[in-house]
Coordinates of N, CA and C in Angstrom, one line a residue:
X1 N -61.1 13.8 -143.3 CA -61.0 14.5 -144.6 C -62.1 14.0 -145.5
X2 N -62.7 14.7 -145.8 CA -64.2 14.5 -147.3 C -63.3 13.9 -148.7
X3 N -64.3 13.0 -148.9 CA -63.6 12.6 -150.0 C -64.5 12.7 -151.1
X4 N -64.1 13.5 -152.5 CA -64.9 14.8 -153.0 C -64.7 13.6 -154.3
X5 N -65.8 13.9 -155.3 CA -65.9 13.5 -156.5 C -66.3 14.6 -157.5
X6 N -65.2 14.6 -158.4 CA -65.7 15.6 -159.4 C -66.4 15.0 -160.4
X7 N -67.6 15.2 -161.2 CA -68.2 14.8 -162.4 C -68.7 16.1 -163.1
X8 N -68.3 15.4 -164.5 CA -68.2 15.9 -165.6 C -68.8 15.2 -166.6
X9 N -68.7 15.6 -168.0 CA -69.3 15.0 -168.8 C -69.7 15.9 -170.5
X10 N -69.7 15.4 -171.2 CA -69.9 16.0 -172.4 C -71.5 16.7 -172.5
X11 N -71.5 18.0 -173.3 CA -72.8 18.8 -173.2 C -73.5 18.2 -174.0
X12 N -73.1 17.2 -175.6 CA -73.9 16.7 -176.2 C -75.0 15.5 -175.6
X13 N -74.6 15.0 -174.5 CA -75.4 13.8 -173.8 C -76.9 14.9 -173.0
X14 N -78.0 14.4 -173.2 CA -79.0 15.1 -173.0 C -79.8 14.1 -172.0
X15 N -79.1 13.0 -171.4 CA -80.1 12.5 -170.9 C -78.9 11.3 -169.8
X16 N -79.0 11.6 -168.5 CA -78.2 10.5 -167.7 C -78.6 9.1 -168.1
X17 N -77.6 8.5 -168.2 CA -77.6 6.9 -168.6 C -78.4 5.7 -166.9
X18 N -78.6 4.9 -167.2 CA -78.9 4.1 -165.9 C -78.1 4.0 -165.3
X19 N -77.2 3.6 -165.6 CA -75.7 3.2 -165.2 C -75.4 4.5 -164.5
X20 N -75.1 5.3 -165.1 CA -74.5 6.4 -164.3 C -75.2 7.0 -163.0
X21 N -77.0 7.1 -163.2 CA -77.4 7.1 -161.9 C -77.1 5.9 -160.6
X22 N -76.9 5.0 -161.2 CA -76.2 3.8 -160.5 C -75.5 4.5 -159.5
X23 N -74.4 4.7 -160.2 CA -73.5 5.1 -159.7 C -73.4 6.1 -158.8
X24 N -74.0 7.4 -159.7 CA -74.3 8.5 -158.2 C -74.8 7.9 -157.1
X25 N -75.6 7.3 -157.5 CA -76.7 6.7 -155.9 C -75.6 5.9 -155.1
X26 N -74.8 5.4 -155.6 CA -73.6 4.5 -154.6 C -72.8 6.0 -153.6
X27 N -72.7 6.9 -154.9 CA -72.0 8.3 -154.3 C -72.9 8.5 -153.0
X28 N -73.8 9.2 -152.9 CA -74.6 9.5 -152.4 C -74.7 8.4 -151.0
X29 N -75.2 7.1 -151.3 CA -75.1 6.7 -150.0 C -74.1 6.1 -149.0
X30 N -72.9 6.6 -149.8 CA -71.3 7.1 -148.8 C -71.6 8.5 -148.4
X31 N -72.3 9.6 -148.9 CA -72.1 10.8 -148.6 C -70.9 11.5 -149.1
X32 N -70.4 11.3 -150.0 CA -69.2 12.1 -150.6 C -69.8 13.1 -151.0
X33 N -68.9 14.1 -150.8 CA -68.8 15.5 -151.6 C -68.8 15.5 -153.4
X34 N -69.7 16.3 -153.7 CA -70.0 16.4 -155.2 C -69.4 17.6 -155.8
X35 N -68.2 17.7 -156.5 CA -68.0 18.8 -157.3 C -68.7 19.0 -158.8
X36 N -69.1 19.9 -158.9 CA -70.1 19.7 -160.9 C -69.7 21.1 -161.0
X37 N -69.7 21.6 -162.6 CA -69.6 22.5 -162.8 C -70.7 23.5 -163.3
X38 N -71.2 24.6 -163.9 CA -72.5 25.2 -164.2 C -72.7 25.5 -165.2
X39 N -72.8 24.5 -166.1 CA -72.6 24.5 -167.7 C -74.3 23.8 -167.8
X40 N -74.7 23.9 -169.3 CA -76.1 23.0 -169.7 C -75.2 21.6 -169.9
X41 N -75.9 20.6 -170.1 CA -75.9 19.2 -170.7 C -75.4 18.4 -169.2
X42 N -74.8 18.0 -169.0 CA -74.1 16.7 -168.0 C -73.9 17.6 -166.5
X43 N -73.5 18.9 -166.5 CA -73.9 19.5 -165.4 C -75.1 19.8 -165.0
X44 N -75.7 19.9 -165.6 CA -77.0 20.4 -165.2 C -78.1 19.6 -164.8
X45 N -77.9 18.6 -165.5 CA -78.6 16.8 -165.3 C -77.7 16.1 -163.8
X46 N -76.7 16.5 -163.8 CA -76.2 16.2 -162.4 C -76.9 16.4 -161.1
X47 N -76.8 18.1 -161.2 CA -77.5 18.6 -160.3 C -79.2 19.1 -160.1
X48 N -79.8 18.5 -161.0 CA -81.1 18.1 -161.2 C -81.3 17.0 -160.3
X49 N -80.3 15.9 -160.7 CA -80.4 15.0 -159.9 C -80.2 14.6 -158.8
X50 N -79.4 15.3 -158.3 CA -79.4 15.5 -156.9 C -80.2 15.8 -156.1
X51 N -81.1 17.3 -156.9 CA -81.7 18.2 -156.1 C -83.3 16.8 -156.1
X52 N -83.1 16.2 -157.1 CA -84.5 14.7 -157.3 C -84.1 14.0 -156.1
X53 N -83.4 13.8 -155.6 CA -82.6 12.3 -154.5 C -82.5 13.5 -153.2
X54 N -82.6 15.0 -153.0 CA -82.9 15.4 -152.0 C -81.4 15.6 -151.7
X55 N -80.2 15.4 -152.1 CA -79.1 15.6 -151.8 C -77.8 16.5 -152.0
X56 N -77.9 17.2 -151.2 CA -77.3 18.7 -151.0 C -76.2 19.1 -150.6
X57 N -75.1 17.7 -150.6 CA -73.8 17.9 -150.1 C -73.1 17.6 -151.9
X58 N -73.2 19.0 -152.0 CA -72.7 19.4 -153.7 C -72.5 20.5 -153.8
X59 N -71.2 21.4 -154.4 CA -70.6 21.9 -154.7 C -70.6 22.7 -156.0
X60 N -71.0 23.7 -155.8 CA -71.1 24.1 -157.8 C -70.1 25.2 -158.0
X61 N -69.0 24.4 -159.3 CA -67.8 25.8 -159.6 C -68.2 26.1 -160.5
X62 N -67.9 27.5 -160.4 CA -68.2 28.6 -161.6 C -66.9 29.8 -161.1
X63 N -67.0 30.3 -163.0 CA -66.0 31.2 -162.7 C -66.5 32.9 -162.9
X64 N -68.1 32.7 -162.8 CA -68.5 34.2 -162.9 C -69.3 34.4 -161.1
X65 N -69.4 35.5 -161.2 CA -70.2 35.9 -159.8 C -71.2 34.9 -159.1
X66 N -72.2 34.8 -160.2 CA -73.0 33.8 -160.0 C -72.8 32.8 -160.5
X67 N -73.1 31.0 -160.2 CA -73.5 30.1 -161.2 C -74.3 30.2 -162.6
X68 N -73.7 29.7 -163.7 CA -75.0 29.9 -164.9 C -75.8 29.2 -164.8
X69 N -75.9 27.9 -163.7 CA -76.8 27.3 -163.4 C -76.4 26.7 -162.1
X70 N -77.3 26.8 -161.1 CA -77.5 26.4 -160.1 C -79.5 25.9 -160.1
X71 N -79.5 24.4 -159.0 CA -80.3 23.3 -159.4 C -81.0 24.2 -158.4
X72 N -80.3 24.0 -157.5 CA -81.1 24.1 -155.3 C -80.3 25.2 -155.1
X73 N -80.5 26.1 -153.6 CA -80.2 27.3 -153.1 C -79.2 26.8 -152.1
X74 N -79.2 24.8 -151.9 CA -78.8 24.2 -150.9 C -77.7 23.8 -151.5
X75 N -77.3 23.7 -152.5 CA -76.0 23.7 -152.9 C -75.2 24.5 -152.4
X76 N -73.6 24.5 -152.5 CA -72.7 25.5 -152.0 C -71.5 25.9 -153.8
X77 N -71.4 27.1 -153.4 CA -70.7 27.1 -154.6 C -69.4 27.9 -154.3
X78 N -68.4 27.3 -155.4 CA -67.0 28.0 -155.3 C -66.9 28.7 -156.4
X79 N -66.6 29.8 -156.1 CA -65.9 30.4 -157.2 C -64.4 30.6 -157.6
X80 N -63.5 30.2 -159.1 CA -62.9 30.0 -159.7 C -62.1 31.1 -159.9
X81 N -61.3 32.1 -159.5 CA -60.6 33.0 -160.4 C -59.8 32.8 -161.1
X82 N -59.8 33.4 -162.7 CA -59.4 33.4 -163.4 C -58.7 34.5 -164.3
X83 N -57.2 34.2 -164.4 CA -56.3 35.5 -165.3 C -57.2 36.3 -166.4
X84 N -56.8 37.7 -166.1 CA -57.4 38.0 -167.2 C -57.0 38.1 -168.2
X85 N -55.6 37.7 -168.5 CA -54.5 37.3 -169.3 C -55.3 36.2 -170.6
X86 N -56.4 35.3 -169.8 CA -56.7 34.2 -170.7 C -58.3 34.7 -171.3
X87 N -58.6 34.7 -172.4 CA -59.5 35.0 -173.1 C -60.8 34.5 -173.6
X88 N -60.2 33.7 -174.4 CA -61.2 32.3 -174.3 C -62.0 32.1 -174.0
X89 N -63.4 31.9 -174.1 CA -64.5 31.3 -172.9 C -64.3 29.9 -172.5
X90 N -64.1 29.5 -173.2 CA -63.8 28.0 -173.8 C -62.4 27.4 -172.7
X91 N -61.3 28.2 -172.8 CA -60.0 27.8 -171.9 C -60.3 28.2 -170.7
X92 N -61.4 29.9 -170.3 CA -61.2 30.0 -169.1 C -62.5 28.9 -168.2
X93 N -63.1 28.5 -168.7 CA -64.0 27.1 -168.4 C -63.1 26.4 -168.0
X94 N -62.1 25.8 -168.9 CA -60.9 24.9 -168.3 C -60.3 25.7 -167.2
X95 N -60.1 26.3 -166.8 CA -59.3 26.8 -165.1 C -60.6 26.5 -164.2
X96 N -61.7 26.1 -164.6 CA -62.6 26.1 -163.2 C -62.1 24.2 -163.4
X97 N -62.2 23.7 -164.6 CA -62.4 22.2 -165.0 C -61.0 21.5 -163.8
X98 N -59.7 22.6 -164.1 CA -58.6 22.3 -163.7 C -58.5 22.3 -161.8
X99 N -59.3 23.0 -161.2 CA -59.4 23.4 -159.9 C -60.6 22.1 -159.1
X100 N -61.4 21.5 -160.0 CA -61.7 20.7 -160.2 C -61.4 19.3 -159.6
X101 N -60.4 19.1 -160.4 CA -59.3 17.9 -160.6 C -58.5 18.0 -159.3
X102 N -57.9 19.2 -158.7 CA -57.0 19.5 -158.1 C -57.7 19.1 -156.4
X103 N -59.3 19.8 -156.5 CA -60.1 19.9 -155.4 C -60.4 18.5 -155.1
X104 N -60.4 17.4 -156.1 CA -61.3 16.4 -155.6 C -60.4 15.0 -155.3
X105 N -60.9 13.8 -155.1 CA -60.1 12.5 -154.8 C -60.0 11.9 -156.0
X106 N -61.3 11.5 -156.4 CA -61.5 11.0 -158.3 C -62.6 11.6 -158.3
X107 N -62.1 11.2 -160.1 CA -63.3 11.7 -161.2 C -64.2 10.9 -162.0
X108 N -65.6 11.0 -162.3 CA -66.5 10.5 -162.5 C -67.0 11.5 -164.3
X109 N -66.5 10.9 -164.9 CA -67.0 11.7 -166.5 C -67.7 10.2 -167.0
X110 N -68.7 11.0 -167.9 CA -69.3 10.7 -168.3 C -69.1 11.4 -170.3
X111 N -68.6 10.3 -171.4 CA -68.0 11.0 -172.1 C -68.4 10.3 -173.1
X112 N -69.0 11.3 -174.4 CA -69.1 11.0 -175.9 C -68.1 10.3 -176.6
X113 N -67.0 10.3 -176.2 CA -66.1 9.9 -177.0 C -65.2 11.1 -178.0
X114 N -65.9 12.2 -177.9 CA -65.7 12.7 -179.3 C -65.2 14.4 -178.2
X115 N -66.0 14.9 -177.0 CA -65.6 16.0 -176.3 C -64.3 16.4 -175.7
X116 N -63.5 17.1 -175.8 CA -62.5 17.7 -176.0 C -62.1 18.2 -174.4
X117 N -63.2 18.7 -174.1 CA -63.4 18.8 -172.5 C -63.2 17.6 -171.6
X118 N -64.1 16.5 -171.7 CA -64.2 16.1 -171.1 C -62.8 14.7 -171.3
X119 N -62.2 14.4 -172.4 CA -61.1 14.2 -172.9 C -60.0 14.8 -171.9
X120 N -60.0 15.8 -171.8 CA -58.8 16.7 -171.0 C -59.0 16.7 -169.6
X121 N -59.9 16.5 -169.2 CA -60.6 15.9 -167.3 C -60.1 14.8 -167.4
X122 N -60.4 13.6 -168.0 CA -59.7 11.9 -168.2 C -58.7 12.1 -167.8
X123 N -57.8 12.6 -169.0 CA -56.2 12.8 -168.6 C -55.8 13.3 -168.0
X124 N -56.0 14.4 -166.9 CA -55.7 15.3 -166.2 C -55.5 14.3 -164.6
X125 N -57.2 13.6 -164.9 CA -57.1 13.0 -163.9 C -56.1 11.3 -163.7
X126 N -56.0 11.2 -164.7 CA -54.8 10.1 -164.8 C -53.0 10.5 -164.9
X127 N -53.0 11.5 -165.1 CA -51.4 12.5 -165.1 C -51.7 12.6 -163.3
X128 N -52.7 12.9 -163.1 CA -52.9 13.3 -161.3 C -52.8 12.1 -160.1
X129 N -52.3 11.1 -161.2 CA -52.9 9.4 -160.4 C -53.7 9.2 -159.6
X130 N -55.0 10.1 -160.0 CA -56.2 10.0 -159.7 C -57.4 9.4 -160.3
X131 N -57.8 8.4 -159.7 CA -58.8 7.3 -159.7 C -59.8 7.9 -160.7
X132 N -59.7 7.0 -161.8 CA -61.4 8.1 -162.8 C -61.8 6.3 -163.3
X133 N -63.4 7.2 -163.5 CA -64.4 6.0 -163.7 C -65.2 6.5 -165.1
X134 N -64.9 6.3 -166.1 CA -65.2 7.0 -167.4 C -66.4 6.0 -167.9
X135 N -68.0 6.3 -167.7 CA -68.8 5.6 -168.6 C -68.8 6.6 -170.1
X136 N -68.9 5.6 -171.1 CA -68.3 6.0 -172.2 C -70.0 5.5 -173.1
X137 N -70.6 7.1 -173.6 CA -72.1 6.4 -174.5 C -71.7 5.8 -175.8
X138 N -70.5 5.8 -176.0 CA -70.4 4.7 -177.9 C -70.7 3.2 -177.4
X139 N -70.4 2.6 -176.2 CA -71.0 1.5 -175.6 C -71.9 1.1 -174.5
X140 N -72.2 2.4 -174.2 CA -73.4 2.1 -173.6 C -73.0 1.9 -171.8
X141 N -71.7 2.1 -171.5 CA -70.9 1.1 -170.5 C -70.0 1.8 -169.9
X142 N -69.5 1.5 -169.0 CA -68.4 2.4 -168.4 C -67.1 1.4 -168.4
X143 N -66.1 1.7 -168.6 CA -64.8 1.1 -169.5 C -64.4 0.8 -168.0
X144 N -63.7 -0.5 -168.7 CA -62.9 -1.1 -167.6 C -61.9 -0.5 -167.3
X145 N -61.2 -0.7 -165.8 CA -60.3 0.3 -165.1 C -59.2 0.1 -166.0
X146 N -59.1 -0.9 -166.4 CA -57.4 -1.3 -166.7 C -57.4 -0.9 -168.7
X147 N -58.4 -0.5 -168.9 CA -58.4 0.8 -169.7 C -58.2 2.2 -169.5
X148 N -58.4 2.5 -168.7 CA -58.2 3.9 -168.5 C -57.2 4.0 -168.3
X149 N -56.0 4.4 -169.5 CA -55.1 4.4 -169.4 C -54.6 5.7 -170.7
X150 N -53.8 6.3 -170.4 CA -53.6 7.7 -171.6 C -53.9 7.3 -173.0
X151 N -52.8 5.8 -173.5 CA -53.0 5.6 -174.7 C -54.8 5.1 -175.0
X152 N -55.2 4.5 -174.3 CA -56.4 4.0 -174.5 C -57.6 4.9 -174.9
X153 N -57.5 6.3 -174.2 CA -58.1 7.1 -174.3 C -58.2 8.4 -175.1
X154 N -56.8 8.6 -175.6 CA -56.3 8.9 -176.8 C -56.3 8.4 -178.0
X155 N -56.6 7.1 -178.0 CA -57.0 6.1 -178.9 C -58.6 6.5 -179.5
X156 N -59.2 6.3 -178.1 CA -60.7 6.7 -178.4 C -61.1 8.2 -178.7
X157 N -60.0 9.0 -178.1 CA -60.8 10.3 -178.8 C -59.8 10.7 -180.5
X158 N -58.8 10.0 -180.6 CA -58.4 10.1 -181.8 C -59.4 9.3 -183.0
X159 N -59.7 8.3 -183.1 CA -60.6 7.4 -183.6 C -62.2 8.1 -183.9
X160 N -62.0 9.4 -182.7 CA -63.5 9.8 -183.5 C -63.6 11.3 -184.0
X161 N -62.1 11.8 -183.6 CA -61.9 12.8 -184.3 C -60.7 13.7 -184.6
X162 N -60.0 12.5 -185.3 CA -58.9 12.9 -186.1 C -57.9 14.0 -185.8
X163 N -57.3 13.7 -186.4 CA -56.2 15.1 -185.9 C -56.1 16.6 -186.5
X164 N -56.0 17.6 -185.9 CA -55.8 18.5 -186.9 C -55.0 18.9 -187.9
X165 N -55.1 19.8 -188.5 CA -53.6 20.1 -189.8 C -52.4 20.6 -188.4
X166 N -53.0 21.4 -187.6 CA -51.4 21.8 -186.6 C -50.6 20.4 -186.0
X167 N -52.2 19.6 -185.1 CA -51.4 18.5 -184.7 C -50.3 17.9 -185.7
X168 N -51.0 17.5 -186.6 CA -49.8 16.5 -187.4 C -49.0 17.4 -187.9
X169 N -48.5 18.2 -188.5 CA -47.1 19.4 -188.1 C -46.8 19.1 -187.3
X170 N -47.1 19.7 -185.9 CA -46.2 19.5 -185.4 C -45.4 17.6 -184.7
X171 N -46.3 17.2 -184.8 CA -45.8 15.9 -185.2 C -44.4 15.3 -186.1
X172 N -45.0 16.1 -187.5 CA -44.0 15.2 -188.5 C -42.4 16.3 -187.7
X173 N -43.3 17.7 -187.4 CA -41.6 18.4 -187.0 C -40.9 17.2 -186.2
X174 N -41.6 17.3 -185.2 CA -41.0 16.1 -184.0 C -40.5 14.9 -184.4
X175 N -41.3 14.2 -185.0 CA -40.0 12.7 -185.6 C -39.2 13.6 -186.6
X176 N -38.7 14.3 -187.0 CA -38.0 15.0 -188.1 C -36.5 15.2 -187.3
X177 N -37.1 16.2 -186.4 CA -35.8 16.8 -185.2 C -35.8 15.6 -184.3
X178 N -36.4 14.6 -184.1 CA -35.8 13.3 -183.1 C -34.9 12.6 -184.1
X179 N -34.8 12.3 -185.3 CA -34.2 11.7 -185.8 C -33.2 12.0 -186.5
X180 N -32.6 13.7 -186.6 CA -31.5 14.1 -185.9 C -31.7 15.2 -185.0
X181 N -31.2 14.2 -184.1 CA -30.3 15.4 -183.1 C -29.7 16.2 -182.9
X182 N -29.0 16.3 -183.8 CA -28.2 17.6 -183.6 C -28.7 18.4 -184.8
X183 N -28.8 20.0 -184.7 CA -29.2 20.7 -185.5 C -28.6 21.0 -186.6
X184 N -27.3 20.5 -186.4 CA -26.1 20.6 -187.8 C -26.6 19.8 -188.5
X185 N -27.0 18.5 -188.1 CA -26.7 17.6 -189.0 C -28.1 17.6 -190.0
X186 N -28.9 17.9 -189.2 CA -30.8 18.0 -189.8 C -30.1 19.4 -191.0
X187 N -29.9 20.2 -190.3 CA -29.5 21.4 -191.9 C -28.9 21.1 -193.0
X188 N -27.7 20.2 -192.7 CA -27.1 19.3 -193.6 C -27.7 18.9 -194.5
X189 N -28.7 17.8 -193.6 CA -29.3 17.0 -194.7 C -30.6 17.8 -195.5
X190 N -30.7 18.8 -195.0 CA -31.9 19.7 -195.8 C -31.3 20.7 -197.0
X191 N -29.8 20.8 -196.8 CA -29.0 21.2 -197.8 C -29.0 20.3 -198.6
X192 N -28.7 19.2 -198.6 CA -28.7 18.0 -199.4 C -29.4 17.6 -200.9
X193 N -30.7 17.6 -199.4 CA -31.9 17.2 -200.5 C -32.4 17.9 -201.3
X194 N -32.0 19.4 -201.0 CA -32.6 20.5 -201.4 C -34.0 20.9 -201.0
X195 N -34.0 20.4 -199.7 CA -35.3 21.2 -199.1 C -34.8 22.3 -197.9
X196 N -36.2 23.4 -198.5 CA -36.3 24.4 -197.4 C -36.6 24.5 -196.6
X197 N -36.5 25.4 -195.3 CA -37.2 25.0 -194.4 C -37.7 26.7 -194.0
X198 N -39.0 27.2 -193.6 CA -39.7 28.2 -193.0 C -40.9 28.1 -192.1
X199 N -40.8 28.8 -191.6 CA -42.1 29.1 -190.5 C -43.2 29.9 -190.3
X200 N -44.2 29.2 -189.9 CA -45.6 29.7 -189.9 C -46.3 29.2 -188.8
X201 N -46.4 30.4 -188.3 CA -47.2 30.2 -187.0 C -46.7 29.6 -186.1
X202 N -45.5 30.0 -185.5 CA -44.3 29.0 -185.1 C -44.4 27.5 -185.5
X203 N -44.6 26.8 -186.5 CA -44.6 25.7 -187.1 C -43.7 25.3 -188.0
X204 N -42.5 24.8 -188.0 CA -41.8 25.0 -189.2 C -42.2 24.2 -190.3
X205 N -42.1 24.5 -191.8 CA -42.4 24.0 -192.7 C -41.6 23.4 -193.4
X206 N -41.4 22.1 -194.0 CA -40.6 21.9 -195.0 C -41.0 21.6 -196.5
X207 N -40.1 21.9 -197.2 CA -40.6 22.5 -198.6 C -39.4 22.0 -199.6
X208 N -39.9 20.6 -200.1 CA -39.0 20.1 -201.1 C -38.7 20.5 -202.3
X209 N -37.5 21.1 -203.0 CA -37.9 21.9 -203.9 C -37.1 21.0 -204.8
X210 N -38.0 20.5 -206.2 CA -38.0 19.6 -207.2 C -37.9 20.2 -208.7
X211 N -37.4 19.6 -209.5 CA -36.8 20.4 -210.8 C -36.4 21.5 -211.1
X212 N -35.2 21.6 -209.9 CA -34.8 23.3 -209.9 C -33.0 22.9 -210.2
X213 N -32.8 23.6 -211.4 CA -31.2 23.3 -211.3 C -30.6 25.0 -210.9
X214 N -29.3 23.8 -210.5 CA -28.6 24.8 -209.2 C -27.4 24.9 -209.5
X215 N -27.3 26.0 -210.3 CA -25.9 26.5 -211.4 C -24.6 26.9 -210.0

């Protein structure tokens, strides 16, 4: 059985690190199977580089007829189907990303810190107890193994870009209803205090209502 490496990597990086050619070249002279996908930035420099080192046991997924980029004619490519249910350009990219993960042994990202994509490959690939090797450009370095770990990496992509207004909703909902359990008792106490509770955007809101007398 081939033992396949997916790489990935954020679109903002415009230029392979040393280190990371390192590393392909170790790929390469095991002969492993190369999964990339057909995006500009970190795909495309991938398979550039390959096609530079003459090496043609690489894979390119895409989810349209053709690749949006293909390097060499000597590549092999898979195509990705995807629901038409999902809309997105952005999510249906993630079902090639996800087929990916699923298709390969480990993963090899190469990550800003800050990409959302490549964020979601990490974890995917560590929910999959699959081996990932994350060189990370805020250091210049590829993170030690015994980092790569969910909190660690959520750490680093929280740290560079915050949470949204939905995240933390639905957050505060969650310690709100963890800390009571039972749904009687949470209404209770929202009777109590005199707060309301409504929803938006399936998000429930709560709504302290203050200097209101209640004949």
């Amino acid at each position: 059985m081939k033992t396949k490496v997916f790489i990935s990597g954020s679109i903002s990086i415009k230029k392979l690190p040393n280190k990371v050619k390192e590393s392909i070249l170790k790929i390469i002279d095991k002969n492993l199977e190369i999964l990339v996908g057909d995006a500009n930035g970190i795909d495309s420099l991938i398979q550039d580089f390959c096609k530079e080192k003459q090496y043609f046991n690489v894979i390119v997924y895409t989810i349209e007829f053709l690749p949006r980029y293909k390097a060499d004619e000597k590549f092999n490519i898979i195509k990705v189907n995807v629901s038409k249910d999902i809309k997105k350009d952005r999510q249906r990219q993630q079902e090639k990303d996800k087929q990916m993960t699923l298709d390969s042994n480990y993963s090899l990202v190469i990550w800003d810190g800050k990409s959302k994509g490549s964020y979601a490959n990490i974890i995917r690939a560590i929910d999959n107890n699959q081996k990932a090797k994350v060189y990370l450009t805020e250091i210049n370095d590829f993170l030690p193994q015994d980092k790569i770990k969910k909190e660690e990496i959520e750490y680093i992509y929280r740290k560079n870009n915050g949470y949204t207004a939905t995240e933390v909703l639905n957050y505060l909902q969650n310690e709100i209803e963890n800390i009571f359990k039972r749904t009687q008792d949470l209404n209770k106490f929202l009777l109590n205090k005199l707060i309301i509770i409504f929803q938006l955007n399936n998000i429930k809101i709560y709504l302290l209502l203050k200097n209101i007398e209640v004949k």
